[in-house]
Coordinates of C-alpha atoms in Angstrom, one line a residue:
M217 CA 0.0 -0.1 0.0
K218 CA 2.8 2.4 0.7
F219 CA 4.1 1.9 -2.8
L220 CA 0.6 2.7 -4.2
L221 CA 0.4 5.8 -2.1
L222 CA 3.9 7.2 -3.1
F223 CA 2.8 6.5 -6.7
F224 CA -0.3 8.8 -6.4
L225 CA 1.8 11.6 -4.6
K226 CA 4.5 11.5 -7.3
T227 CA 1.9 11.9 -10.2
T228 CA -0.4 14.8 -9.1
S229 CA 2.0 17.5 -10.1
T230 CA 0.9 17.5 -13.7
L231 CA -2.5 16.9 -15.4
D232 CA -3.6 15.3 -18.5
T233 CA -5.4 17.9 -20.9
F234 CA -7.1 18.0 -24.0
T235 CA -6.5 20.5 -26.8
R236 CA -7.9 23.8 -26.2
K237 CA -9.5 24.4 -29.6
R238 CA -13.0 22.8 -29.8
Q239 CA -12.9 22.7 -33.6
V240 CA -10.0 20.0 -33.3
R241 CA -10.9 16.6 -32.0
P242 CA -9.5 16.7 -28.4
V243 CA -7.0 13.9 -27.7
F244 CA -6.3 12.5 -24.4
K245 CA -2.5 12.7 -23.8
R246 CA -1.7 9.4 -22.0
D247 CA 1.0 9.2 -19.5
T248 CA 1.9 5.4 -19.0
T249 CA 3.4 6.2 -15.5
R250 CA 0.0 7.0 -14.2
L251 CA -2.8 4.6 -13.0
I252 CA -6.4 5.1 -13.9
Q253 CA -9.0 3.4 -11.8
P254 CA -11.7 2.6 -14.5
I255 CA -15.3 3.6 -14.5
E256 CA -17.4 0.4 -14.5
F257 CA -20.4 -0.1 -16.7
P258 CA -23.2 -2.7 -16.4
P259 CA -22.6 -5.6 -19.0
D260 CA -23.1 -4.8 -22.5
N261 CA -24.0 -0.9 -21.7
D262 CA -20.8 1.0 -22.0
T263 CA -22.5 4.1 -23.6
L264 CA -24.3 5.2 -20.6
L265 CA -22.4 8.5 -20.2
D266 CA -22.8 9.4 -23.8
P267 CA -25.6 11.9 -23.3
F268 CA -23.4 13.8 -20.7
F269 CA -20.6 13.8 -23.3
D270 CA -22.9 14.9 -26.0
A271 CA -23.8 17.9 -23.7
L272 CA -20.1 18.8 -23.3
D273 CA -19.7 19.4 -27.0
F274 CA -20.8 23.0 -27.8
T275 CA -19.5 22.8 -31.5
G276 CA -22.1 24.2 -34.0
K277 CA -24.7 25.1 -31.2
P278 CA -25.3 27.8 -28.9
R279 CA -23.2 27.6 -25.7
E280 CA -25.0 27.0 -22.6
L281 CA -24.6 26.3 -18.9
I282 CA -24.8 22.5 -17.8
R283 CA -24.8 21.3 -14.3
I284 CA -23.3 18.3 -12.5
L285 CA -24.8 17.5 -9.1
H286 CA -22.3 16.0 -6.7
Y287 CA -24.2 14.5 -3.8
G288 CA -22.3 12.7 -0.9
D289 CA -21.9 12.2 2.8
S290 CA -19.5 14.0 5.0
Q291 CA -16.6 12.7 2.9
I292 CA -17.3 15.8 0.4
E293 CA -18.1 18.4 3.0
A294 CA -16.1 21.7 2.6
D295 CA -16.2 21.1 -1.1
R296 CA -13.5 18.3 -0.7
I297 CA -13.3 16.2 -3.7
T298 CA -15.9 18.5 -5.8
S299 CA -13.6 21.6 -5.8
Y300 CA -10.7 19.9 -7.7
F301 CA -13.0 18.0 -10.0
R302 CA -14.9 21.2 -10.7
N303 CA -11.9 23.2 -11.4
Q304 CA -10.5 20.6 -14.0
M305 CA -14.0 20.3 -15.7
Q306 CA -14.3 24.2 -16.0
K307 CA -10.7 24.6 -17.2
Q308 CA -11.4 22.0 -19.9
F309 CA -14.9 22.8 -21.0
G310 CA -15.5 26.4 -19.7
G311 CA -17.2 27.8 -16.7
A312 CA -16.5 29.4 -13.3
G313 CA -17.8 29.8 -9.9
V314 CA -18.7 27.3 -7.2
G315 CA -22.2 26.7 -8.2
M316 CA -25.2 26.4 -5.8
I317 CA -24.7 27.0 -2.2
P318 CA -27.1 26.3 0.7
I319 CA -27.0 29.5 3.0
T320 CA -27.2 27.5 6.1
P321 CA -25.0 24.5 5.6
I322 CA -24.3 22.3 8.5
N323 CA -20.6 22.8 8.0
P324 CA -20.0 26.4 6.9
A325 CA -16.2 25.8 6.4
S326 CA -15.4 25.5 2.8
V327 CA -12.2 25.4 0.7
S328 CA -13.8 27.5 -2.0
Y329 CA -16.0 30.3 -0.3
V330 CA -16.6 32.2 2.8
F331 CA -20.0 33.6 3.6
D332 CA -22.1 35.0 6.4
V333 CA -25.9 35.3 6.9
S334 CA -28.2 37.1 9.3
A335 CA -29.1 35.3 12.6
N336 CA -32.8 35.0 11.7
W337 CA -32.4 32.3 8.9
H338 CA -33.7 28.9 9.8
R339 CA -32.6 25.7 8.2
Y340 CA -35.2 23.0 7.0
S341 CA -33.5 19.7 6.0
I342 CA -34.6 16.5 4.6
L343 CA -32.2 14.8 7.0
N344 CA -34.0 16.3 10.0
T345 CA -37.5 15.5 9.2
K346 CA -39.6 12.4 8.9
K347 CA -41.6 11.6 5.8
S348 CA -45.1 13.0 5.7
P349 CA -48.0 13.4 3.4
N350 CA -47.6 17.1 3.4
E351 CA -43.8 17.1 3.0
P352 CA -42.3 20.4 1.6
E353 CA -40.1 20.6 -1.4
Y354 CA -36.6 20.5 -0.2
G355 CA -34.9 21.4 -3.5
V356 CA -32.1 19.6 -5.3
L357 CA -29.7 20.5 -2.2
G358 CA -32.0 18.6 0.1
C359 CA -32.5 21.8 2.3
F360 CA -33.9 25.2 2.2
S361 CA -33.9 28.3 4.6
R362 CA -36.5 30.8 5.8
F363 CA -36.3 34.0 7.6
N364 CA -39.5 33.4 9.5
G365 CA -41.4 30.2 10.1
K366 CA -43.9 28.5 7.9
E367 CA -46.8 28.8 10.1
K368 CA -48.1 32.4 9.5
I369 CA -47.4 35.4 7.6
L370 CA -46.0 38.3 9.8
N371 CA -48.0 41.5 10.5
R372 CA -44.7 43.4 9.8
E373 CA -41.8 43.2 7.3
E374 CA -38.6 41.5 8.4
E375 CA -35.3 41.8 6.7
A376 CA -32.5 39.1 6.1
W377 CA -29.3 39.2 4.4
I378 CA -26.5 36.9 2.8
F379 CA -22.9 38.2 2.4
L380 CA -20.4 36.3 0.3
K381 CA -16.6 36.7 0.1
Y382 CA -14.3 34.3 -1.5
A383 CA -11.5 32.6 0.4
N384 CA -8.0 33.3 -0.7
I385 CA -7.3 29.6 -1.0
S386 CA -9.8 29.1 -3.8
Y387 CA -9.1 27.9 -7.1
R388 CA -8.7 30.8 -9.5
R389 CA -11.9 30.0 -11.5
A390 CA -13.9 30.1 -8.3
F391 CA -13.4 33.9 -8.5
L392 CA -14.4 34.1 -12.2
F393 CA -18.2 33.8 -12.2
N394 CA -20.3 36.5 -13.8
R395 CA -23.8 35.2 -12.9
C396 CA -25.3 35.4 -9.4
K397 CA -28.6 33.6 -8.8
L398 CA -31.1 33.3 -6.1
L399 CA -33.4 30.1 -6.2
I400 CA -36.6 30.7 -4.2
S401 CA -40.3 29.6 -4.0
G402 CA -43.3 29.7 -1.8
N403 CA -43.3 33.5 -0.6
R404 CA -47.0 34.2 0.4
S405 CA -46.6 38.0 0.2
P406 CA -44.5 40.4 -2.1
L407 CA -40.8 40.0 -1.5
Y408 CA -38.1 43.0 -1.8
V409 CA -34.8 41.7 -3.0
E410 CA -31.6 43.8 -3.4
L411 CA -28.1 43.0 -4.6
N412 CA -25.3 45.1 -3.2
K413 CA -21.5 45.3 -3.9
D414 CA -19.2 47.2 -1.7
D415 CA -22.2 49.2 -0.2
Q416 CA -23.4 50.0 -3.8
V417 CA -27.0 48.8 -4.9
L418 CA -26.7 47.0 -8.1
D419 CA -30.3 46.0 -8.3
A420 CA -33.7 46.0 -6.6
D421 CA -37.0 44.9 -7.3
I422 CA -40.3 43.5 -5.7
Y423 CA -41.5 39.9 -6.5
P424 CA -45.2 38.9 -6.2
S425 CA -46.0 35.7 -4.2
D426 CA -45.5 32.6 -6.2
K427 CA -45.5 28.9 -5.1
N428 CA -43.3 27.9 -8.2
L429 CA -39.5 27.8 -8.3
R430 CA -38.1 31.2 -9.2
I431 CA -34.5 31.9 -10.2
I432 CA -33.6 35.5 -9.8
E433 CA -30.5 36.0 -11.9
W434 CA -28.0 38.9 -11.9
E435 CA -25.2 39.7 -14.4
V436 CA -22.2 40.9 -12.3
D437 CA -18.7 41.9 -13.0
T438 CA -16.4 39.0 -13.5
G439 CA -14.6 38.2 -10.3
A440 CA -17.0 40.3 -8.2
R441 CA -16.4 39.9 -4.4
N442 CA -18.1 41.2 -1.2
L443 CA -21.7 40.6 -2.7
L444 CA -24.5 41.3 -0.3
I445 CA -28.1 40.1 -0.9
K446 CA -30.9 41.5 1.2
L447 CA -34.4 40.3 1.3
K448 CA -37.4 41.9 3.1
G449 CA -41.2 41.0 3.3
K450 CA -43.9 39.7 5.6
D451 CA -43.3 36.1 4.5
S452 CA -40.0 34.5 3.7
P453 CA -39.7 32.4 0.6
D454 CA -38.2 29.0 0.8
L455 CA -34.4 29.9 -0.3
F456 CA -32.9 26.7 -1.8
A457 CA -29.6 28.2 -2.8
V458 CA -27.4 31.1 -3.9
S459 CA -25.6 30.2 -7.1
F460 CA -22.4 31.6 -8.5
D461 CA -21.8 30.5 -12.2
A462 CA -20.5 31.6 -15.6
E463 CA -22.8 32.3 -18.4
Y464 CA -21.9 29.2 -20.1
G465 CA -19.8 26.0 -19.6
V466 CA -19.9 23.5 -16.7
A467 CA -21.2 24.2 -13.2
V468 CA -20.5 21.5 -10.5
D469 CA -22.5 21.8 -7.2
N470 CA -21.0 20.3 -4.0
I471 CA -24.1 18.7 -2.1
P472 CA -22.9 17.2 1.3
L473 CA -25.7 15.4 3.3
R474 CA -23.9 14.7 6.6
G475 CA -25.0 11.4 8.2
S476 CA -26.7 10.2 5.1
S477 CA -26.4 6.7 3.6
G478 CA -27.8 8.1 0.4
L479 CA -31.3 6.8 1.2
E480 CA -33.3 10.1 0.9
F481 CA -33.7 10.4 -2.9
T482 CA -37.1 8.6 -3.0
R483 CA -38.3 11.6 -1.0
L484 CA -36.2 14.2 -2.7
F485 CA -37.5 13.1 -6.1
Q486 CA -41.1 12.5 -5.4
N487 CA -42.1 16.1 -6.2
P488 CA -41.8 17.3 -9.8
Y489 CA -38.0 17.2 -9.8
D490 CA -37.9 16.3 -13.5
E491 CA -39.0 19.9 -14.2
V492 CA -36.5 21.4 -11.8
L493 CA -33.7 19.2 -13.2
Q494 CA -34.6 20.4 -16.6
T495 CA -34.7 24.0 -15.5
L496 CA -31.3 23.9 -14.1
N497 CA -30.0 21.8 -17.1
V498 CA -28.6 19.1 -15.1
R499 CA -26.6 16.7 -17.3
L500 CA -24.8 14.3 -14.7
I501 CA -25.6 13.3 -11.2
I502 CA -22.8 11.9 -9.0
L503 CA -23.6 9.9 -5.8
Q504 CA -20.8 9.3 -3.2
F505 CA -22.2 7.5 -0.2
G506 CA -21.2 4.6 2.0
V507 CA -19.4 5.7 5.1
N508 CA -22.7 5.8 7.2
A509 CA -23.7 2.5 5.6
V510 CA -20.5 0.8 6.8
I511 CA -20.9 2.1 10.3
N512 CA -24.6 1.9 10.8
M513 CA -25.9 -1.0 8.6
S514 CA -23.0 -3.4 8.5
K515 CA -25.2 -6.2 10.0
N516 CA -27.9 -5.6 7.2
V517 CA -26.0 -5.0 4.0
D518 CA -28.8 -6.8 2.0
L519 CA -31.3 -4.2 3.2
Y520 CA -29.0 -1.5 2.4
E521 CA -28.6 -2.7 -1.2
K522 CA -32.3 -3.0 -1.7
L523 CA -32.9 0.6 -0.3
F524 CA -30.1 2.0 -2.3
L525 CA -31.3 0.3 -5.5
K526 CA -34.6 2.0 -4.8
Q527 CA -33.1 5.4 -4.6
L528 CA -31.3 5.0 -7.8
R529 CA -34.4 4.0 -9.5
A530 CA -36.2 7.0 -8.4
I531 CA -33.5 9.4 -9.8
R532 CA -33.5 7.4 -13.1
M533 CA -37.2 7.4 -13.4
A534 CA -37.3 11.2 -12.9
R535 CA -34.9 11.9 -15.7
P536 CA -33.7 8.7 -17.6
D537 CA -31.6 10.9 -19.9
I538 CA -29.3 12.2 -17.1
P539 CA -26.5 9.4 -16.4
V540 CA -25.8 8.7 -12.7
V541 CA -22.2 7.9 -11.4
V542 CA -22.0 6.1 -8.1
I543 CA -18.7 6.5 -6.4
G544 CA -18.3 3.7 -4.0
V545 CA -17.3 3.8 -0.3
N546 CA -13.7 4.6 0.5
D547 CA -11.5 2.3 2.7
I548 CA -12.3 2.7 6.6
S549 CA -10.1 1.2 9.2
V550 CA -10.8 -0.2 12.6
N551 CA -8.1 -0.7 15.3
T552 CA -7.6 -4.4 16.1
T553 CA -4.9 -6.4 17.7
Q554 CA -3.2 -6.6 14.4
G555 CA -3.3 -2.7 14.0
Y556 CA -5.6 -0.7 11.8
T557 CA -7.2 -2.9 9.3
T558 CA -10.0 -2.6 6.7
N559 CA -13.6 -2.6 8.4
E560 CA -15.0 -5.9 7.1
A561 CA -18.2 -4.2 6.1
V562 CA -16.5 -1.9 3.5
T563 CA -16.2 -4.5 0.8
K564 CA -19.8 -5.7 1.5
V565 CA -21.1 -2.2 1.1
R566 CA -19.0 -1.6 -2.0
D567 CA -20.2 -4.6 -3.6
A568 CA -23.8 -3.9 -2.8
Q569 CA -23.3 -0.4 -4.2
R570 CA -22.0 -1.8 -7.5
R571 CA -24.8 -4.4 -7.8
A572 CA -27.4 -1.8 -7.2
S573 CA -25.8 0.7 -9.7
F574 CA -25.7 -1.9 -12.4
D575 CA -29.3 -3.1 -11.7
A576 CA -30.5 0.6 -12.0
G577 CA -28.6 1.4 -15.2
C578 CA -25.9 3.4 -13.5
V579 CA -22.1 3.4 -13.8
F580 CA -19.9 2.7 -10.8
W581 CA -16.4 4.0 -9.7
D582 CA -14.6 2.1 -7.2
M583 CA -12.8 4.5 -4.6
F584 CA -11.8 1.7 -2.4
E585 CA -9.6 0.2 -5.1
G586 CA -8.6 3.6 -6.2
M587 CA -7.2 4.1 -2.8
G588 CA -5.2 1.0 -2.9
G589 CA -7.8 -1.5 -1.7
E590 CA -7.6 -3.4 1.5
N591 CA -5.8 -1.8 4.5
S592 CA -4.9 1.3 2.4
M593 CA -6.4 3.9 4.7
P594 CA -3.4 3.8 7.3
S595 CA -0.9 4.8 4.4
W596 CA -3.1 7.7 3.7
V597 CA -3.2 8.7 7.3
M598 CA 0.5 8.1 7.9
A599 CA 1.7 9.9 4.7
K600 CA 4.0 12.9 5.0
P601 CA 2.1 15.2 4.7
S602 CA -1.1 13.3 5.8
L603 CA -3.7 12.6 3.2
A604 CA -6.4 11.5 5.8
Q605 CA -7.8 12.4 9.1
K606 CA -7.0 10.3 12.2
D607 CA -10.4 8.9 12.5
F608 CA -9.2 6.6 9.6
I609 CA -12.6 7.4 7.8
H610 CA -12.4 10.7 6.3
L611 CA -9.8 12.3 3.8
N612 CA -8.2 15.7 4.4
S613 CA -8.1 18.3 1.7
K614 CA -4.9 16.9 0.4
G615 CA -6.2 13.3 -0.1
A616 CA -9.5 14.8 -1.4
R617 CA -7.5 16.4 -4.0
I618 CA -5.8 13.2 -5.1
I619 CA -9.4 11.4 -5.3
G620 CA -10.8 14.3 -7.3
E621 CA -7.9 13.9 -9.8
M622 CA -8.3 10.3 -10.0
F623 CA -11.9 10.6 -10.6
Y624 CA -11.5 13.3 -13.2
R625 CA -8.9 11.3 -15.1
S626 CA -11.2 8.1 -15.2
L627 CA -14.1 10.3 -16.4
M628 CA -11.9 11.8 -19.1
N629 CA -10.7 8.3 -20.0
E630 CA -14.3 7.4 -21.0
Y631 CA -14.8 10.7 -22.8
E632 CA -11.9 9.9 -25.1
K633 CA -13.5 6.6 -25.8
Y634 CA -16.7 8.5 -26.7
L635 CA -14.6 10.7 -29.1
Q636 CA -13.3 7.5 -30.7
R637 CA -16.8 6.0 -31.1
N638 CA -17.9 9.4 -32.6
P639 CA -15.0 10.8 -34.8
E640 CA -17.3 13.4 -36.3
M641 CA -17.4 15.3 -32.8

């Protein structure tokens, strides 16, 4: 395992690239000194990603903004893994910004952005409520926020605000957005919305009550910082996200669901999410779960497989044209008399995820094997500098960058195969 780890460290200094000119067929520059953990497809179905790859080709058609939703558990919190993958996709195919952000995340720390909100915002999450007949729409991020409760309309106006300032450690492209969006619905009285930059009002408007999804979009100077959004009204909208994107290219949204095993999507997609996904122009969905299944469902992996399959089918049924990539669980160690060894439930959960993926018509990427397989986590923890946390479960930012690079390379390897199958592209 130490050999594999040193191998990964040695090979992360440079990146494979495609040629910049889109009128020339991109060519994947292979480096035989590097290892690619292949994306796995169901038998005789190796073109499942083609609809996504089709969307990446803007030749001969108007350019547009396409979205990739990256769902996961706490392994992707703080924009880990997503941030590197996003940066590489945007460097290759265009785009900028960090995508959609919940304004009241469980973990506000992020490697890509710093923001603050007024104290009167309240978070409503699909993870903190039980399923009910009158369940609200939580939005694609699985949560929303309000500055007053849902019980009644206030007899006076209340004001709330959101302030965003980018962190200095962000990738450069995180700063280069030129579109700021607010995703809201459900305000039962008129809503005043104002956008400010450096104490200067850039735009202000009043929006009537509306139960449907509304996207308020502002064009801002490229690289704008210190953006302040103010909202005022007698009833708060359900605020699903603030989004920072480019006009066109690729947007990749980091959607961590701490504590989740990936079993909430039948609730998330029971509402008209096919329309929402179409409105947002989502072209790829990535699911990265398993840590909590290893910890909480190790004695009933068969049940986990059935439940996880049900989630995948719900997503595929909502939009069959959107490919789904399942990233399998990472290595997790337990302390035994023989030292730190792989939790025996890891491979069982990984295998269950693979079977469910194939049964639902999804593709699978084996992060466990990508890390080095059995008993690989200690090498990541003990590396200099360390690549994983001392809980022997979670990667740190350096380790997450390596996984982000490995997954990006694997996806681009499939993209090259797509180009070879479609030489006219």
